[in-house]
Short mmCIF file of C-alpha atoms in Angstrom, two decimals:
data_model
loop_
_atom_site.label_atom_id
_atom_site.label_comp_id
_atom_site.label_asym_id
_atom_site.label_seq_id
_atom_site.Cartn_x
_atom_site.Cartn_y
_atom_site.Cartn_z
CA GLN A 1 7.13 2.84 12.80
CA VAL A 2 7.52 -0.93 12.81
CA GLN A 3 5.09 -2.39 15.30
CA LEU A 4 3.69 -5.75 16.37
CA VAL A 5 0.62 -5.96 18.60
CA GLU A 6 -0.53 -9.27 20.06
CA SER A 7 -4.06 -9.95 21.20
CA GLY A 8 -6.38 -12.81 22.07
CA GLY A 9 -4.92 -13.89 25.39
CA GLY A 10 -7.06 -14.72 28.38
CA VAL A 11 -8.00 -17.34 30.94
CA VAL A 12 -8.98 -20.71 29.53
CA GLN A 13 -9.68 -24.13 31.02
CA PRO A 14 -7.36 -27.07 30.38
CA GLY A 15 -8.23 -28.88 27.19
CA ARG A 16 -9.86 -25.86 25.58
CA SER A 17 -8.66 -23.74 22.66
CA LEU A 18 -7.55 -20.18 22.10
CA ARG A 19 -6.41 -18.22 19.06
CA LEU A 20 -3.82 -15.48 19.35
CA SER A 21 -3.34 -12.74 16.78
CA CYS A 22 -0.42 -10.48 16.00
CA ALA A 23 -1.15 -7.35 13.97
CA ALA A 24 1.82 -5.99 12.06
CA SER A 25 2.32 -2.44 10.82
CA GLY A 26 5.08 -0.20 9.51
CA PHE A 27 6.72 -2.80 7.26
CA THR A 28 5.93 -5.14 4.36
CA PHE A 29 4.53 -8.03 6.38
CA SER A 30 4.41 -10.41 3.43
CA SER A 31 8.20 -10.21 3.02
CA TYR A 32 9.13 -11.63 6.41
CA GLY A 33 8.90 -14.87 8.29
CA MET A 34 7.35 -14.58 11.73
CA HIS A 35 7.83 -16.30 15.06
CA TRP A 36 5.91 -16.95 18.25
CA VAL A 37 7.89 -17.05 21.49
CA ARG A 38 6.56 -17.51 25.02
CA GLN A 39 7.67 -16.96 28.58
CA ALA A 40 6.10 -18.86 31.45
CA PRO A 41 5.94 -17.17 34.87
CA GLY A 42 9.39 -17.15 36.46
CA LYS A 43 10.93 -18.98 33.52
CA GLY A 44 13.11 -18.12 30.55
CA LEU A 45 11.92 -17.59 27.01
CA GLU A 46 10.88 -20.52 24.84
CA TRP A 47 10.63 -20.45 21.07
CA VAL A 48 7.25 -21.81 19.93
CA ALA A 49 6.92 -21.69 16.17
CA VAL A 50 7.98 -20.01 12.93
CA ILE A 51 6.25 -19.51 9.60
CA TRP A 52 7.89 -18.57 6.33
CA TYR A 53 7.01 -15.23 4.71
CA ASP A 54 4.60 -16.92 2.29
CA GLY A 55 3.30 -19.55 4.71
CA SER A 56 5.02 -22.33 2.77
CA ASN A 57 6.94 -23.72 5.73
CA LYS A 58 6.16 -23.98 9.42
CA TYR A 59 8.20 -25.39 12.29
CA TYR A 60 7.22 -26.01 15.89
CA ALA A 61 8.78 -26.68 19.25
CA ASP A 62 8.30 -30.29 20.34
CA SER A 63 6.32 -29.07 23.36
CA VAL A 64 3.51 -27.72 21.13
CA LYS A 65 3.76 -29.89 18.01
CA GLY A 66 0.40 -31.38 17.12
CA ARG A 67 -1.51 -28.96 19.37
CA PHE A 68 -0.58 -25.49 18.08
CA THR A 69 -0.85 -24.18 14.53
CA ILE A 70 0.87 -21.07 13.24
CA SER A 71 -0.68 -19.30 10.26
CA ARG A 72 -0.81 -15.90 8.62
CA ASP A 73 -3.02 -13.73 6.45
CA ASN A 74 -0.79 -11.45 4.41
CA SER A 75 -3.79 -9.53 3.11
CA LYS A 76 -4.57 -8.54 6.71
CA ASN A 77 -0.96 -8.19 7.91
CA THR A 78 -1.77 -10.59 10.69
CA LEU A 79 -0.09 -13.62 12.24
CA TYR A 80 -2.02 -16.23 14.19
CA LEU A 81 -1.40 -18.97 16.70
CA GLN A 82 -4.20 -21.50 17.11
CA MET A 83 -3.72 -23.28 20.42
CA ASN A 84 -5.69 -26.46 21.04
CA SER A 85 -5.71 -28.96 23.91
CA LEU A 86 -4.25 -26.36 26.21
CA ARG A 87 -2.38 -27.46 29.32
CA ALA A 88 -1.42 -25.70 32.53
CA GLU A 89 2.18 -25.61 31.29
CA ASP A 90 1.10 -23.46 28.32
CA THR A 91 0.46 -20.61 30.75
CA ALA A 92 2.76 -17.82 29.58
CA VAL A 93 3.12 -14.45 27.95
CA TYR A 94 3.13 -15.02 24.19
CA TYR A 95 5.15 -12.76 21.93
CA CYS A 96 5.29 -12.48 18.18
CA ALA A 97 8.53 -11.40 16.51
CA ARG A 98 9.71 -10.63 13.02
CA ASP A 99 12.24 -12.96 11.42
CA LYS A 100 15.01 -10.55 10.54
CA GLY A 101 18.29 -10.86 12.39
CA PRO A 102 16.37 -13.01 13.34
CA LEU A 103 13.81 -11.73 15.80
CA ASP A 104 14.63 -8.07 15.33
CA VAL A 105 11.23 -6.67 16.30
CA TRP A 106 8.99 -7.97 19.09
CA GLY A 107 5.53 -7.20 20.36
CA LYS A 108 4.68 -6.49 23.99
CA GLY A 109 2.98 -9.84 24.41
CA THR A 110 -0.39 -11.23 25.38
CA THR A 111 -0.99 -13.33 28.48
CA VAL A 112 -2.49 -16.81 28.35
CA THR A 113 -3.52 -18.49 31.58
CA VAL A 114 -4.65 -22.11 31.52
CA SER A 115 -6.50 -22.91 34.70
CA SER A 116 -9.64 -24.62 35.88
CA GLU B 1 19.08 -28.75 20.85
CA THR B 2 21.55 -26.07 21.91
CA THR B 3 21.35 -25.14 25.58
CA LEU B 4 22.35 -21.60 26.53
CA THR B 5 23.60 -21.05 30.08
CA GLN B 6 23.36 -17.37 30.96
CA SER B 7 24.94 -15.83 34.06
CA PRO B 8 24.46 -14.18 36.40
CA ALA B 9 20.69 -14.41 36.82
CA PHE B 10 20.69 -11.15 38.76
CA MET B 11 23.14 -8.34 39.23
CA SER B 12 23.15 -4.97 40.91
CA ALA B 13 25.34 -2.20 39.49
CA THR B 14 26.18 1.41 40.25
CA PRO B 15 25.96 4.08 37.53
CA GLY B 16 29.31 4.19 35.73
CA ASP B 17 30.11 0.51 36.34
CA LYS B 18 31.17 -1.91 33.63
CA VAL B 19 28.85 -4.90 33.49
CA ASN B 20 29.47 -8.27 31.85
CA ILE B 21 26.79 -10.87 31.15
CA SER B 22 27.84 -14.31 29.97
CA CYS B 23 26.08 -16.77 27.71
CA LYS B 24 27.62 -20.20 27.14
CA ALA B 25 26.36 -22.53 24.44
CA SER B 26 26.35 -26.31 24.78
CA GLN B 27 27.76 -26.64 21.25
CA ASP B 28 29.55 -24.52 18.67
CA ILE B 29 27.16 -21.93 17.23
CA ASP B 30 29.72 -19.82 15.31
CA ASP B 31 28.62 -16.21 15.79
CA ASP B 32 24.88 -16.90 15.62
CA MET B 33 24.17 -15.13 18.88
CA ASN B 34 21.86 -12.17 19.52
CA TRP B 35 21.32 -10.11 22.65
CA TYR B 36 18.16 -8.31 23.73
CA GLN B 37 16.99 -5.90 26.39
CA GLN B 38 13.49 -5.98 27.83
CA LYS B 39 11.79 -3.74 30.35
CA PRO B 40 8.55 -4.72 32.14
CA GLY B 41 5.51 -4.36 29.94
CA GLU B 42 7.56 -3.33 26.92
CA ALA B 43 8.66 -5.06 23.75
CA ALA B 44 12.12 -6.60 23.73
CA ILE B 45 14.78 -4.48 22.01
CA PHE B 46 17.38 -6.03 19.72
CA ILE B 47 20.79 -4.72 20.81
CA ILE B 48 23.52 -7.04 19.47
CA GLN B 49 23.45 -9.25 16.36
CA GLU B 50 25.89 -11.89 15.16
CA ALA B 51 27.63 -11.83 18.53
CA THR B 52 29.50 -8.55 18.05
CA THR B 53 27.52 -6.17 15.82
CA LEU B 54 25.75 -3.30 17.52
CA VAL B 55 22.23 -2.84 16.16
CA PRO B 56 21.79 0.64 14.65
CA GLY B 57 20.41 3.12 17.15
CA ILE B 58 21.74 1.28 20.20
CA PRO B 59 24.13 3.32 22.38
CA PRO B 60 27.82 2.42 21.90
CA ARG B 61 28.22 1.64 25.60
CA PHE B 62 26.73 -1.75 24.67
CA SER B 63 29.05 -4.27 23.05
CA GLY B 64 29.20 -7.98 22.39
CA SER B 65 32.05 -10.44 22.10
CA GLY B 66 32.65 -14.12 21.63
CA TYR B 67 32.50 -16.91 19.10
CA GLY B 68 31.75 -20.59 19.15
CA THR B 69 30.47 -21.38 22.63
CA ASP B 70 31.35 -18.42 24.87
CA PHE B 71 29.71 -15.03 24.49
CA THR B 72 29.59 -11.85 26.53
CA LEU B 73 27.40 -8.77 26.57
CA THR B 74 29.23 -5.77 28.05
CA ILE B 75 27.68 -2.52 29.19
CA ASN B 76 30.29 0.20 29.78
CA ASN B 77 29.49 3.16 32.02
CA ILE B 78 26.10 1.72 32.85
CA GLU B 79 23.26 4.22 33.21
CA SER B 80 20.06 4.12 35.24
CA GLU B 81 18.02 3.62 32.07
CA ASP B 82 19.86 0.32 31.48
CA ALA B 83 17.99 -1.33 34.34
CA ALA B 84 16.26 -4.19 32.52
CA TYR B 85 16.12 -7.91 31.77
CA TYR B 86 18.75 -9.05 29.25
CA PHE B 87 18.69 -12.31 27.35
CA CYS B 88 20.65 -14.11 24.66
CA LEU B 89 19.32 -16.08 21.69
CA GLN B 90 21.09 -18.60 19.47
CA HIS B 91 19.89 -18.90 15.88
CA ASP B 92 22.45 -21.37 14.59
CA ASN B 93 20.02 -24.27 14.65
CA PHE B 94 16.41 -25.18 15.35
CA PRO B 95 14.85 -24.99 17.76
CA LEU B 96 15.95 -21.47 18.51
CA THR B 97 16.91 -21.34 22.17
CA PHE B 98 17.33 -18.61 24.75
CA GLY B 99 19.48 -18.04 27.78
CA GLY B 100 17.74 -17.92 31.13
CA GLY B 101 18.04 -14.13 31.31
CA THR B 102 19.76 -11.60 33.56
CA LYS B 103 17.96 -8.98 35.58
CA VAL B 104 20.15 -5.89 35.96
CA GLU B 105 19.33 -3.53 38.77
CA ILE B 106 20.87 -0.07 39.08
CA LYS B 107 21.52 1.08 42.63
#
């Protein structure tokens, strides 16, 4: 079945970096754009970034532009989110989602905590 | 940026009730509205697309209505398994934006 599994979350100090991964299965990954979405504790969901099916276009929320980079490896069916210069306000559960509908399939999320 | 105002933030319902959740957009978004259900620790489930279309496999007690700026998710004859967090998403323009969410409790 169609499945997305995020990994790579953890506790990191402010200013440091972290890379999240999203492993896709059950569908032709290279045919779909992909998104990252996050939810901070006690807050609503926030869209983070999107990448086109072939990686040709990428768009970011203003809150992460210049610090986060979305990428993908279609040969590995994997989506990435490189997060640099992390701040306390980046603390959240990060979800990946497929761009059909859009956002028709979601993962369960991985938790990132930015704290000293 | 389109702001989505979702209400109520919390509601408690009895099995068999009809439940309405509202999502109001700060500008016209046509029918570019989706609704989702999420339970703790689980992946979000896509339940309504394009404001009114039930996603295949979703029980028909769920329905969506609205166009432009006012949208509603309705759950008829709510069941205990419908206890969850519900949220709306607009995909008319970037950045995609979400409503603040509604936690539905079943008594």
